[in-house]
CSV table of C-alpha atoms and ligand atoms in Angstrom, one decimal:
chain,number,residue,atom,x,y,z
A,240,MET,CA,-20.9,44.8,-18.3
A,241,ALA,CA,-17.5,44.0,-19.7
A,242,ILE,CA,-16.0,40.9,-18.2
A,243,SER,CA,-12.3,41.6,-17.8
A,244,ARG,CA,-11.3,38.9,-15.4
A,245,ARG,CA,-8.1,37.4,-16.6
A,246,GLU,CA,-8.7,34.3,-14.6
A,247,SER,CA,-11.6,33.4,-16.9
A,248,GLU,CA,-9.3,33.3,-19.9
A,249,VAL,CA,-8.8,29.8,-21.2
A,250,GLN,CA,-5.5,28.4,-20.2
A,251,THR,CA,-3.6,25.9,-22.2
A,252,CYS,CA,-2.3,22.6,-21.0
A,253,ASP,CA,1.1,22.9,-19.3
A,254,VAL,CA,2.4,19.6,-20.5
A,255,GLN,CA,5.4,19.7,-22.8
A,256,GLY,CA,4.4,19.9,-26.5
A,257,CYS,CA,0.7,20.1,-25.8
A,258,CYS,CA,-1.5,23.1,-26.8
A,259,ASN,CA,-4.9,21.8,-25.9
A,260,PRO,CA,-7.2,23.9,-23.7
A,261,SER,CA,-6.9,23.0,-20.1
A,262,GLU,CA,-9.6,21.2,-18.4
A,263,ARG,CA,-8.5,21.3,-14.8
A,264,SER,CA,-5.6,22.6,-12.8
A,265,PHE,CA,-3.6,20.9,-10.1
A,266,ASN,CA,-0.9,21.7,-7.6
A,267,ILE,CA,2.6,21.2,-9.0
A,268,LYS,CA,3.3,18.8,-6.1
A,269,GLN,CA,0.5,16.5,-7.3
A,270,VAL,CA,1.6,16.6,-10.9
A,271,SER,CA,5.3,16.1,-10.2
A,272,LYS,CA,4.4,12.7,-8.8
A,273,SER,CA,3.3,11.7,-12.2
A,274,SER,CA,5.4,11.1,-15.3
A,275,LEU,CA,4.1,14.1,-17.2
A,276,GLU,CA,6.7,16.5,-18.5
A,277,LEU,CA,5.8,20.1,-18.0
A,278,LYS,CA,6.7,23.1,-20.1
A,279,SER,CA,8.0,24.7,-16.9
A,280,SER,CA,8.9,23.4,-13.6
A,281,ASP,CA,8.4,26.8,-12.2
A,282,LEU,CA,4.7,26.6,-11.9
A,283,ARG,CA,2.6,26.4,-8.8
A,284,GLN,CA,-0.6,25.5,-10.6
A,285,VAL,CA,-0.5,23.1,-13.4
A,286,HIS,CA,-3.2,23.1,-16.1
A,287,LEU,CA,-4.0,19.9,-17.7
A,288,CYS,CA,-6.1,19.2,-20.8
A,289,LYS,CA,-8.6,16.4,-20.8
A,290,GLN,CA,-6.2,13.9,-22.3
A,291,HIS,CA,-3.4,14.7,-19.9
A,292,TYR,CA,-5.7,14.8,-17.0
A,293,ARG,CA,-6.6,11.2,-17.8
A,294,GLU,CA,-2.9,10.3,-18.0
A,295,PHE,CA,-2.2,12.1,-14.8
A,296,LYS,CA,-5.0,10.2,-13.0
A,297,LYS,CA,-3.8,6.9,-14.3
A,298,ASP,CA,-0.3,7.8,-13.2
A,299,THR,CA,-1.3,8.8,-9.7
A,300,LYS,CA,-4.0,6.3,-9.2
A,301,GLY,CA,-3.8,6.2,-5.5
A,302,ASP,CA,-0.7,7.3,-3.7
A,303,ARG,CA,-0.5,3.9,-2.2
A,304,ALA,CA,0.0,2.3,-5.5
A,305,LEU,CA,3.1,4.4,-5.9
A,306,ASP,CA,4.5,3.2,-2.7
A,307,ALA,CA,3.8,-0.4,-3.4
A,308,VAL,CA,6.6,-1.0,-5.9
A,309,TYR,CA,7.1,-4.6,-6.5
B,611,ZN,ZN1,-2.3,18.3,-22.6
């Protein structure tokens, strides 16, 4: 009956100075492409809250956009 899966615990956002509950998680490689500053660079999986997820998406809006620097 008791659910003791630690994975189901709510994670917090891994962005520096943020303590919102995480909404999604991403691979560190994806997140390091963005300008988000993380609490630790030693993570494999980065948790992002809603707000930072939006920032992250804006930042990484298509990898092509990153390549096309004017
Ligand atoms: Zn956050």
